[in-house]
Short mmCIF file of C-alpha atoms and ligand atoms in Angstrom, two decimals:
data_model
loop_
_atom_site.label_atom_id
_atom_site.label_comp_id
_atom_site.label_asym_id
_atom_site.label_seq_id
_atom_site.Cartn_x
_atom_site.Cartn_y
_atom_site.Cartn_z
CA UNK A 1 -10.98 65.17 -65.92
CA UNK A 2 -12.53 62.28 -67.83
CA UNK A 3 -15.69 63.44 -69.71
CA UNK A 4 -18.16 60.51 -68.66
CA UNK A 5 -19.88 58.73 -71.62
CA UNK A 6 -22.11 55.84 -71.39
CA UNK A 7 -21.79 55.29 -75.27
CA UNK A 8 -19.28 52.67 -76.09
CA UNK A 9 -20.12 51.20 -79.42
CA UNK A 10 -19.16 47.64 -80.08
CA UNK A 11 -18.34 47.01 -76.49
CA UNK A 12 -20.08 43.35 -76.45
CA UNK A 13 -17.77 42.28 -79.26
CA UNK A 14 -14.26 42.91 -77.38
CA UNK A 15 -12.68 40.80 -75.01
CA UNK A 16 -13.34 41.16 -70.92
CA UNK A 17 -9.62 43.07 -70.74
CA UNK A 18 -10.54 45.53 -73.45
CA UNK A 19 -13.79 45.95 -72.00
CA UNK A 20 -12.13 47.27 -68.82
CA UNK A 21 -9.96 49.52 -70.68
CA UNK A 22 -12.99 51.18 -72.19
CA UNK A 23 -14.88 51.43 -69.03
CA UNK A 24 -11.72 52.97 -67.71
CA UNK A 25 -11.69 55.39 -70.28
CA UNK A 26 -15.12 56.19 -70.14
CA UNK A 27 -15.39 56.83 -66.37
CA UNK A 28 -11.90 57.72 -65.20
CA UNK A 29 -11.68 54.61 -62.78
CA UNK A 30 -8.32 52.93 -63.27
CA UNK A 31 -8.11 49.41 -64.85
CA UNK A 32 -5.90 48.34 -61.87
CA UNK A 33 -8.65 49.25 -59.50
CA UNK A 34 -11.16 47.36 -61.55
CA UNK A 35 -9.07 44.27 -61.64
CA UNK A 36 -8.19 44.45 -58.02
CA UNK A 37 -12.12 44.80 -57.14
CA UNK A 38 -13.43 42.27 -59.51
CA UNK A 39 -10.91 39.43 -59.96
CA UNK A 40 -11.82 36.48 -57.72
CA UNK A 41 -15.28 38.37 -57.05
CA UNK A 42 -13.56 40.79 -55.02
CA UNK A 43 -14.15 39.24 -51.69
CA UNK A 44 -12.11 36.21 -50.03
CA UNK A 45 -13.55 33.84 -47.68
CA UNK A 46 -11.89 35.64 -44.65
CA UNK A 47 -13.48 38.89 -45.26
CA UNK A 48 -16.81 37.50 -45.94
CA UNK A 49 -16.60 35.58 -42.75
CA UNK A 50 -16.73 39.14 -41.11
CA UNK A 51 -20.04 39.78 -43.23
CA UNK A 52 -22.54 36.65 -42.29
CA UNK A 53 -22.14 33.42 -40.22
CA UNK A 54 -20.95 29.99 -40.77
CA UNK A 55 -19.19 31.13 -43.93
CA UNK A 56 -17.51 28.39 -45.93
CA UNK A 57 -16.61 30.40 -49.02
CA UNK A 58 -18.19 32.93 -51.50
CA UNK A 59 -20.32 32.76 -54.39
CA UNK A 60 -19.60 34.43 -57.90
CA UNK A 61 -21.96 35.94 -60.17
CA UNK A 62 -21.52 37.89 -63.71
CA UNK A 63 -20.75 41.67 -63.18
CA UNK A 64 -21.59 43.39 -66.44
CA UNK A 65 -22.26 47.01 -67.50
CA UNK A 66 -25.28 48.68 -68.89
CA UNK A 67 -24.48 51.31 -71.42
CA UNK A 68 -26.32 54.33 -73.10
CA UNK A 69 -27.87 55.32 -69.94
CA UNK A 70 -28.59 58.94 -69.61
CA UNK A 71 -30.52 60.27 -66.39
CA UNK A 72 -31.42 63.88 -66.13
CA UNK A 73 -28.80 65.06 -68.41
CA UNK A 74 -25.79 63.00 -67.38
CA UNK A 75 -24.25 59.85 -68.42
CA UNK A 76 -23.88 56.67 -66.39
CA UNK A 77 -22.04 53.31 -67.18
CA UNK A 78 -24.13 51.28 -64.93
CA UNK A 79 -22.95 47.82 -63.21
CA UNK A 80 -25.29 45.17 -63.11
CA UNK A 81 -24.82 42.01 -61.07
CA UNK A 82 -27.14 39.31 -62.49
CA UNK A 83 -27.44 35.57 -63.41
CA UNK A 84 -30.01 35.87 -66.02
CA UNK A 85 -28.93 35.94 -69.83
CA UNK A 86 -30.08 38.96 -71.94
CA UNK A 87 -30.89 41.46 -68.86
CA UNK A 88 -27.65 43.61 -69.61
CA UNK A 89 -27.97 43.73 -73.28
CA UNK A 90 -31.58 44.37 -73.26
CA UNK A 91 -31.37 47.19 -70.78
CA UNK A 92 -28.61 48.41 -72.71
CA UNK A 93 -30.62 48.50 -76.06
CA UNK A 94 -33.75 49.92 -74.43
CA UNK A 95 -31.52 52.66 -72.81
CA UNK A 96 -30.33 53.47 -76.38
CA UNK A 97 -33.85 53.94 -77.64
CA UNK A 98 -34.69 56.20 -74.62
CA UNK A 99 -31.60 58.34 -75.25
CA UNK A 100 -33.10 58.98 -78.69
CA UNK A 101 -35.74 60.89 -76.93
CA UNK A 102 -33.50 62.82 -74.60
CA UNK A 103 -32.92 60.14 -71.95
CA UNK A 104 -34.67 59.69 -68.62
CA UNK A 105 -35.86 62.44 -66.44
CA UNK A 106 -36.25 61.39 -62.84
CA UNK A 107 -37.55 63.05 -59.70
CA UNK A 108 -36.87 61.75 -56.29
CA UNK A 109 -38.33 62.11 -52.90
CA UNK A 110 -36.46 63.33 -49.71
CA UNK A 111 -34.74 60.01 -48.21
CA UNK A 112 -37.49 59.75 -45.30
CA UNK A 113 -37.87 56.28 -43.88
CA UNK A 114 -40.53 55.06 -41.45
CA UNK A 115 -39.69 53.92 -38.05
CA UNK A 116 -42.91 52.00 -36.58
CA UNK A 117 -43.51 51.51 -32.82
CA UNK A 118 -46.48 49.15 -32.18
CA UNK A 119 -48.39 49.97 -28.92
CA UNK A 120 -50.89 47.15 -27.45
CA UNK A 121 -52.97 46.89 -24.70
CA UNK A 122 -54.32 50.54 -25.44
CA UNK A 123 -57.45 51.47 -23.18
CA UNK A 124 -58.44 54.73 -25.09
CA UNK A 125 -56.96 55.06 -28.52
CA UNK A 126 -58.24 58.58 -28.80
CA UNK A 127 -56.69 59.83 -25.87
CA UNK A 128 -53.36 58.02 -26.38
CA UNK A 129 -53.17 59.56 -29.96
CA UNK A 130 -53.94 63.10 -28.69
CA UNK A 131 -51.19 62.54 -25.97
CA UNK A 132 -48.49 61.38 -28.35
CA UNK A 133 -49.27 64.31 -30.92
CA UNK A 134 -49.06 66.88 -28.03
CA UNK A 135 -45.44 65.45 -27.33
CA UNK A 136 -44.36 65.36 -31.06
CA UNK A 137 -41.46 67.94 -30.26
CA UNK A 138 -40.05 65.97 -27.37
CA UNK A 139 -40.42 62.56 -29.23
CA UNK A 140 -38.52 64.13 -32.38
CA UNK A 141 -35.62 65.41 -30.23
CA UNK A 142 -35.47 62.15 -28.38
CA UNK A 143 -35.10 60.64 -32.07
CA UNK A 144 -32.53 62.88 -33.07
CA UNK A 145 -30.49 62.32 -29.88
CA UNK A 146 -30.48 58.57 -30.81
CA UNK A 147 -28.79 59.11 -34.18
CA UNK A 148 -26.71 62.25 -33.53
CA UNK A 149 -24.29 61.20 -35.99
CA UNK A 150 -26.92 61.32 -38.93
CA UNK A 151 -28.10 64.74 -37.73
CA UNK A 152 -24.86 66.10 -37.90
CA UNK A 153 -24.91 65.13 -41.70
CA UNK A 154 -28.29 66.88 -42.29
CA UNK A 155 -30.52 64.08 -41.70
CA UNK A 156 -32.70 63.28 -38.50
CA UNK A 157 -36.35 63.05 -37.55
CA UNK A 158 -38.90 65.21 -39.51
CA UNK A 159 -42.43 63.85 -38.44
CA UNK A 160 -44.69 62.07 -36.45
CA UNK A 161 -47.75 60.00 -37.34
CA UNK A 162 -50.29 57.97 -35.17
CA UNK A 163 -52.32 55.18 -36.50
CA UNK A 164 -55.05 53.07 -34.78
CA UNK A 165 -55.43 49.61 -36.14
CA UNK A 166 -57.66 46.74 -35.48
CA UNK A 167 -61.27 46.54 -33.99
CA UNK A 168 -62.37 47.85 -30.70
CA UNK A 169 -61.90 44.88 -28.69
CA UNK A 170 -58.15 44.15 -30.18
CA UNK A 171 -57.08 47.90 -30.72
CA UNK A 172 -53.53 48.99 -31.23
CA UNK A 173 -51.83 51.99 -31.92
CA UNK A 174 -48.85 52.36 -34.42
CA UNK A 175 -46.61 55.48 -34.33
CA UNK A 176 -44.38 56.40 -37.23
CA UNK A 177 -41.51 58.55 -36.72
CA UNK A 178 -40.36 59.85 -39.91
CA UNK A 179 -36.37 60.08 -40.12
CA UNK A 180 -34.27 61.54 -43.16
CA UNK A 181 -31.80 59.01 -43.58
CA UNK A 182 -29.56 61.16 -46.08
CA UNK A 183 -27.21 58.72 -48.01
CA UNK A 184 -27.72 55.58 -46.04
CA UNK A 185 -30.32 52.97 -46.66
CA UNK A 186 -31.19 53.68 -43.04
CA UNK A 187 -32.73 50.24 -41.59
CA UNK A 188 -30.43 50.21 -38.53
CA UNK A 189 -30.61 53.87 -38.04
CA UNK A 190 -34.60 53.70 -38.14
CA UNK A 191 -34.43 50.58 -35.76
CA UNK A 192 -32.34 52.55 -33.20
CA UNK A 193 -34.66 55.41 -33.32
CA UNK A 194 -37.78 52.96 -32.85
CA UNK A 195 -36.13 51.60 -29.87
CA UNK A 196 -35.03 54.77 -28.37
CA UNK A 197 -38.57 56.41 -28.34
CA UNK A 198 -40.69 53.25 -27.84
CA UNK A 199 -40.82 53.51 -23.85
CA UNK A 200 -41.72 57.16 -23.75
CA UNK A 201 -44.61 56.60 -26.38
CA UNK A 202 -45.92 53.69 -24.36
CA UNK A 203 -46.12 55.59 -21.08
CA UNK A 204 -47.68 58.62 -23.00
CA UNK A 205 -50.20 56.10 -24.45
CA UNK A 206 -50.80 54.44 -21.17
CA UNK A 207 -50.01 51.12 -23.27
CA UNK A 208 -47.31 48.49 -23.73
CA UNK A 209 -44.32 48.48 -26.23
CA UNK A 210 -44.86 45.91 -29.16
CA UNK A 211 -42.68 45.66 -32.21
CA UNK A 212 -40.18 48.58 -32.82
CA UNK A 213 -38.78 48.18 -36.61
CA UNK A 214 -38.49 50.25 -39.86
CA UNK A 215 -41.23 49.63 -42.57
CA UNK A 216 -39.91 48.39 -45.69
CA UNK A 217 -42.87 50.14 -47.32
CA UNK A 218 -40.98 53.30 -47.64
CA UNK A 219 -43.55 55.16 -49.49
CA UNK A 220 -42.16 58.83 -48.69
CA UNK A 221 -38.85 57.85 -50.31
CA UNK A 222 -40.31 57.43 -53.99
CA UNK A 223 -38.59 57.60 -57.31
CA UNK A 224 -40.65 58.76 -60.45
CA UNK A 225 -39.00 58.16 -63.85
CA UNK A 226 -40.27 59.31 -67.27
CA UNK A 227 -39.01 58.65 -70.74
CA UNK A 228 -40.35 59.57 -74.24
CA UNK A 229 -39.19 57.42 -76.98
CA UNK A 230 -39.72 58.35 -80.69
CA UNK A 231 -41.63 55.78 -82.69
CA UNK A 232 -39.03 55.34 -85.37
CA UNK A 233 -36.21 53.90 -83.10
CA UNK A 234 -38.76 51.42 -81.62
CA UNK A 235 -39.47 49.76 -85.35
CA UNK A 236 -38.53 46.15 -85.97
CA UNK A 237 -37.94 44.53 -89.48
CA UNK A 238 -41.44 43.52 -89.36
CA UNK A 239 -43.37 46.33 -87.45
CA UNK A 240 -43.17 50.20 -88.08
CA UNK A 241 -42.68 52.13 -84.91
CA UNK A 242 -46.25 53.27 -84.57
CA UNK A 243 -47.53 49.64 -84.57
CA UNK A 244 -44.80 48.79 -81.98
CA UNK A 245 -46.22 51.80 -79.73
CA UNK A 246 -49.76 50.28 -79.94
CA UNK A 247 -48.46 46.93 -78.94
CA UNK A 248 -46.49 48.20 -75.90
CA UNK A 249 -49.51 50.28 -74.79
CA UNK A 250 -51.55 47.21 -75.22
CA UNK A 251 -49.00 45.32 -72.96
CA UNK A 252 -49.41 48.09 -70.39
CA UNK A 253 -53.20 47.87 -70.34
CA UNK A 254 -53.07 44.15 -69.86
CA UNK A 255 -50.90 44.53 -66.59
CA UNK A 256 -52.98 47.58 -65.50
CA UNK A 257 -56.21 45.17 -65.58
CA UNK A 258 -54.53 41.91 -64.49
CA UNK A 259 -52.39 40.97 -61.62
CA UNK A 260 -51.11 37.87 -63.13
CA UNK A 261 -49.66 40.12 -65.78
CA UNK A 262 -48.64 42.80 -63.53
CA UNK A 263 -46.54 40.49 -61.46
CA UNK A 264 -44.41 39.71 -64.57
CA UNK A 265 -44.52 43.17 -65.92
CA UNK A 266 -42.97 44.17 -62.51
CA UNK A 267 -40.43 41.21 -62.70
CA UNK A 268 -39.16 42.99 -65.81
CA UNK A 269 -38.73 46.20 -64.08
CA UNK A 270 -36.91 44.27 -60.97
CA UNK A 271 -34.58 42.79 -63.27
CA UNK A 272 -32.94 45.95 -63.99
CA UNK A 273 -33.07 47.50 -60.53
CA UNK A 274 -32.11 44.37 -58.45
CA UNK A 275 -29.14 43.96 -60.78
CA UNK A 276 -27.95 47.41 -59.78
CA UNK A 277 -28.93 47.06 -56.28
CA UNK A 278 -26.74 43.85 -55.89
CA UNK A 279 -23.79 45.53 -57.75
CA UNK A 280 -23.71 48.51 -55.43
CA UNK A 281 -24.04 46.21 -52.26
CA UNK A 282 -27.60 47.30 -51.33
CA UNK A 283 -30.31 45.12 -49.46
CA UNK A 284 -32.30 43.90 -52.55
CA UNK A 285 -34.80 41.84 -50.25
CA UNK A 286 -35.81 45.38 -48.73
CA UNK A 287 -36.22 46.88 -52.18
CA UNK A 288 -38.28 43.96 -53.46
CA UNK A 289 -40.54 44.06 -50.41
CA UNK A 290 -41.08 47.95 -50.88
CA UNK A 291 -41.71 47.47 -54.50
CA UNK A 292 -44.30 44.77 -54.22
CA UNK A 293 -46.19 46.38 -51.20
CA UNK A 294 -46.32 49.73 -53.15
CA UNK A 295 -47.78 47.73 -56.30
CA UNK A 296 -50.53 46.67 -54.12
CA UNK A 297 -51.07 49.74 -52.43
CA UNK A 298 -54.59 50.26 -53.88
CA UNK A 299 -55.71 46.86 -52.54
CA UNK A 300 -54.95 44.97 -55.82
CA UNK A 301 -51.48 44.23 -57.19
CA UNK A 302 -50.75 46.56 -59.98
CA UNK A 303 -47.93 47.42 -62.47
CA UNK A 304 -45.12 50.03 -61.36
CA UNK A 305 -44.94 51.52 -64.75
CA UNK A 306 -47.41 52.52 -67.37
CA UNK A 307 -46.86 53.09 -71.04
CA UNK A 308 -48.89 55.34 -73.33
CA UNK A 309 -48.85 57.01 -76.87
CA UNK A 310 -48.17 60.49 -77.21
CA UNK A 311 -48.46 61.24 -81.01
CA UNK A 312 -45.67 59.64 -82.58
CA UNK A 313 -44.01 59.12 -79.14
CA UNK A 314 -44.11 56.26 -76.54
CA UNK A 315 -44.19 57.80 -73.03
CA UNK A 316 -43.06 55.49 -70.07
CA UNK A 317 -43.68 56.43 -66.28
CA UNK A 318 -42.28 54.46 -63.38
CA UNK A 319 -42.86 55.07 -59.76
CA UNK A 320 -41.80 52.91 -56.79
CA UNK A 321 -40.10 53.36 -53.29
CA UNK A 322 -36.39 52.66 -53.38
CA UNK A 323 -34.30 52.94 -50.27
CA UNK A 324 -30.72 52.61 -51.46
CA UNK A 325 -27.71 53.78 -49.64
CA UNK A 326 -24.28 54.71 -50.93
CA UNK A 327 -22.84 54.86 -47.05
CA UNK A 328 -23.31 52.17 -44.31
CA UNK A 329 -24.36 48.78 -44.30
CA UNK A 330 -22.01 45.85 -44.50
CA UNK A 331 -21.96 44.92 -48.19
CA UNK A 332 -21.19 48.73 -49.07
CA UNK A 333 -17.65 48.01 -47.89
CA UNK A 334 -17.31 45.16 -50.23
CA UNK A 335 -14.67 46.05 -53.05
CA UNK A 336 -17.07 45.57 -55.90
CA UNK A 337 -19.80 47.36 -54.52
CA UNK A 338 -17.31 50.37 -53.85
CA UNK A 339 -16.20 50.22 -57.59
CA UNK A 340 -19.97 50.03 -58.71
CA UNK A 341 -20.19 53.42 -57.26
CA UNK A 342 -17.18 54.86 -58.83
CA UNK A 343 -18.10 53.30 -62.17
CA UNK A 344 -21.53 54.87 -62.10
CA UNK A 345 -20.20 58.14 -60.86
CA UNK A 346 -22.63 58.44 -58.01
CA UNK A 347 -21.97 59.46 -54.36
CA UNK A 348 -25.41 60.47 -53.29
CA UNK A 349 -27.90 57.79 -52.40
CA UNK A 350 -30.63 60.09 -54.68
CA UNK A 351 -28.53 59.72 -57.54
CA UNK A 352 -28.02 55.93 -57.20
CA UNK A 353 -31.75 55.52 -56.76
CA UNK A 354 -32.33 57.79 -59.75
CA UNK A 355 -30.09 55.66 -61.95
CA UNK A 356 -31.32 52.16 -60.64
CA UNK A 357 -34.88 53.15 -61.24
CA UNK A 358 -34.12 54.32 -64.84
CA UNK A 359 -32.39 51.10 -65.64
CA UNK A 360 -35.76 49.22 -64.14
CA UNK A 361 -37.90 51.23 -66.61
CA UNK A 362 -35.07 50.50 -69.49
CA UNK A 363 -35.42 46.82 -68.66
CA UNK A 364 -39.11 47.13 -68.79
CA UNK A 365 -39.27 48.76 -72.01
CA UNK A 366 -37.08 46.05 -73.55
CA UNK A 367 -39.43 43.25 -72.36
CA UNK A 368 -42.77 44.80 -73.47
CA UNK A 369 -41.26 45.71 -76.63
CA UNK A 370 -40.02 42.14 -77.36
CA UNK A 371 -43.29 40.90 -76.25
CA UNK A 372 -45.31 43.11 -78.53
CA UNK A 373 -43.03 42.38 -81.36
CA UNK A 374 -40.97 39.15 -82.05
CA UNK A 375 -42.02 37.31 -78.78
CA UNK A 376 -39.56 37.17 -75.72
CA UNK A 377 -38.08 33.77 -76.64
CA UNK A 378 -36.19 34.86 -79.77
CA UNK A 379 -33.51 37.31 -78.30
CA UNK A 380 -33.66 35.53 -74.80
CA UNK A 381 -33.18 32.04 -75.91
CA UNK A 382 -30.43 33.09 -78.22
CA UNK A 383 -28.42 34.37 -75.26
CA UNK A 384 -29.60 31.57 -72.91
CA UNK A 385 -28.07 29.23 -75.49
CA UNK A 386 -24.60 29.84 -74.15
CA UNK A 387 -25.57 28.82 -70.65
CA UNK A 388 -27.37 25.71 -72.19
CA UNK A 389 -23.89 24.84 -74.02
CA UNK A 390 -21.90 25.32 -70.81
CA UNK A 391 -24.53 22.87 -69.06
CA UNK A 392 -24.12 20.22 -71.71
CA UNK A 393 -20.34 20.34 -70.99
CA UNK A 394 -18.70 22.68 -73.78
CA UNK A 395 -15.55 24.43 -72.77
CA UNK A 396 -13.85 27.38 -74.22
CA UNK A 397 -14.44 27.87 -78.01
CA UNK A 398 -16.94 25.21 -78.03
CA UNK A 399 -19.53 27.35 -76.20
CA UNK A 400 -20.09 29.96 -79.08
CA UNK A 401 -20.15 27.01 -81.56
CA UNK A 402 -22.64 24.60 -79.94
CA UNK A 403 -24.80 27.94 -78.88
CA UNK A 404 -24.75 28.73 -82.66
CA UNK A 405 -25.82 25.24 -83.58
CA UNK A 406 -28.54 24.95 -81.34
CA UNK A 407 -29.87 28.36 -82.06
CA UNK A 408 -29.80 27.67 -85.73
CA UNK A 409 -31.58 24.36 -84.95
CA UNK A 410 -34.16 26.19 -82.92
CA UNK A 411 -33.66 23.56 -80.28
CA UNK A 412 -32.25 25.31 -77.40
CA UNK A 413 -31.92 22.26 -74.83
CA UNK A 414 -29.18 20.59 -72.95
CA UNK A 415 -29.94 17.41 -74.94
CA UNK A 416 -29.61 19.14 -78.34
CA UNK A 417 -26.11 20.91 -77.11
CA UNK A 418 -24.96 17.55 -75.98
CA UNK A 419 -25.68 15.98 -79.38
CA UNK A 420 -24.10 18.88 -81.04
CA UNK A 421 -21.08 18.42 -78.92
CA UNK A 422 -20.55 15.12 -79.74
CA UNK A 423 -20.68 15.89 -83.23
CA UNK A 424 -18.20 18.59 -83.03
CA UNK A 425 -15.87 16.33 -80.66
CA UNK A 426 -16.03 13.69 -83.11
CA UNK A 427 -14.87 15.93 -85.95
CA UNK A 428 -12.00 16.82 -83.73
CA UNK A 429 -10.71 13.99 -81.51
CA UNK A 430 -8.40 16.23 -79.40
CA UNK A 431 -11.26 18.56 -78.15
CA UNK A 432 -9.29 19.19 -74.76
CA UNK A 433 -6.64 20.79 -76.93
CA UNK A 434 -9.10 22.68 -78.79
CA UNK A 435 -10.58 24.42 -75.53
CA UNK A 436 -7.20 24.95 -73.97
CA UNK A 437 -5.93 26.44 -77.18
CA UNK A 438 -8.71 28.86 -77.56
CA UNK A 439 -9.29 30.03 -73.74
P1 LIG B 1 -25.70 51.83 -41.13
O1 LIG B 1 -26.14 50.91 -39.72
O2 LIG B 1 -24.30 51.47 -41.49
O3 LIG B 1 -25.92 53.39 -40.49
C1 LIG B 1 -25.49 54.16 -41.69
C2 LIG B 1 -23.96 54.86 -41.05
O4 LIG B 1 -23.73 55.84 -41.83
C3 LIG B 1 -24.58 55.68 -39.91
O5 LIG B 1 -23.62 55.71 -38.61
C4 LIG B 1 -24.52 57.31 -40.36
O6 LIG B 1 -24.18 57.99 -39.36
C5 LIG B 1 -23.50 57.14 -41.43
N1 LIG B 1 -23.21 58.04 -42.40
C6 LIG B 1 -22.29 58.41 -42.87
N2 LIG B 1 -22.17 59.26 -43.79
C7 LIG B 1 -23.59 59.63 -43.84
C8 LIG B 1 -24.37 60.20 -44.98
N3 LIG B 1 -23.85 60.93 -46.03
N4 LIG B 1 -25.68 60.01 -44.77
C9 LIG B 1 -26.32 59.18 -43.94
N5 LIG B 1 -25.58 58.41 -43.04
C10 LIG B 1 -24.24 58.67 -43.04
O7 LIG B 1 -26.77 51.47 -42.18
P2 LIG B 1 -28.11 51.68 -42.51
O8 LIG B 1 -28.40 52.17 -43.70
O9 LIG B 1 -28.82 52.21 -41.26
O10 LIG B 1 -28.84 49.94 -42.56
C11 LIG B 1 -28.55 49.26 -43.81
C12 LIG B 1 -28.42 47.83 -43.36
O11 LIG B 1 -29.50 47.48 -42.59
C13 LIG B 1 -28.14 46.95 -44.38
O12 LIG B 1 -27.19 46.28 -44.48
C14 LIG B 1 -29.45 46.36 -44.45
O13 LIG B 1 -29.35 44.83 -44.93
C15 LIG B 1 -29.91 46.06 -42.89
N6 LIG B 1 -31.21 45.92 -42.23
C16 LIG B 1 -32.12 45.74 -43.13
C17 LIG B 1 -33.34 45.62 -42.43
C18 LIG B 1 -34.74 45.90 -43.32
O14 LIG B 1 -34.65 46.17 -44.19
N7 LIG B 1 -35.93 45.30 -42.82
C19 LIG B 1 -33.58 45.21 -41.03
C20 LIG B 1 -32.35 45.33 -40.38
C21 LIG B 1 -31.16 45.51 -40.85
#
């Protein structure tokens, strides 16, 4: 059996075909399977037509892998689907720093989702609450019957909560049925439960049924990540590691005190998480909604991660709700999504959530370290230069050449790239041949 490693030195320097071979050797996934699941975006229009409505085609995005990720003592090569330059490189680089301190330690809650049933026209909220709580066992059994397949796999209803909302003249009751969704994200399962128990709840409460749907604020399904990074690996040419730690703690304090900064801080975390969520065919809107609602849980929008100094170490912690599935849903039958789980080496939803959250903390570390040292633009714009060169019309080998010219000139704009392209092409009149020969 392949011993999984996520350390593949020089990976970025080789061709796409060579990278597939290296990933195959590191993960045991055949190169043919990689090609079959990724070429053409892994999805044809006919299959896509079964997923959503009014399909006229599909839309490709880059599929990269983040390296060096070690979570609870296990290595993972982590697929990321993202259009933004530098996200994959930054996460790999930061994961390498975290690795020097032993990798990510992740704790994860049971996969409990919340099914919400709204009851309106409540005459006596206190009496309704008592009646519902007294019928708890009956309601949970009803919920289990509605999702018997899930119960057979070890999941099912786990608890009941009743909340009163609103003011006396406009009071409503919301019942939460808590359901263990095992390896599923759970939205459809939870909605099934809500619809199955709603009428009985309304009759117990002498009220009318309102909405019946899951909550995306799945705060009983949280992931907590911790890392401890030695100062020396954080150092840059201009700053020693201890000064970098001070800068990162300062960045963290800024986010803790200011919601404007916290939003951008959290965007840096979601750069990593969303890319993994999309690569594995999960619902990134649900993940985003849950993350930001959790960030605002104390009445003010706050950062999801905190950075502190511990002697000569930087300690980072991240906590957020994460409802991910390795089964169910439509997109998880997408060949590229199936491939991502195989490359990552995860089958259980809890392991997927642990890895995704770890990559989120890595992305955050990369961003705050860059901000605390060189500034974000240096690394980011150098990688962005390739997209700018493409936008200016560069082809094949021209792309790297034009990118290098505009980075050197510190003018990473489409106009500068067009001027550079004119000069390069004037030097070589047959630029069409140049790009064809180098492709
Ligand atoms: P699903 O409807 O496919 O249900 C999961 C199925 O997998 C169940 O039939 C279950 O019995 C089965 N299963 C097999 N092995 C399992 C295991 N080990 N653990 C758990 N279940 C197992 O999918 P879902 O997860 O209920 O719903 C996810 C979908 O719902 C996503 O596509 C999401 O986009 C969508 N959705 C989201 C929202 C929202 O977030 N607000 C609302 C509606 C729908």
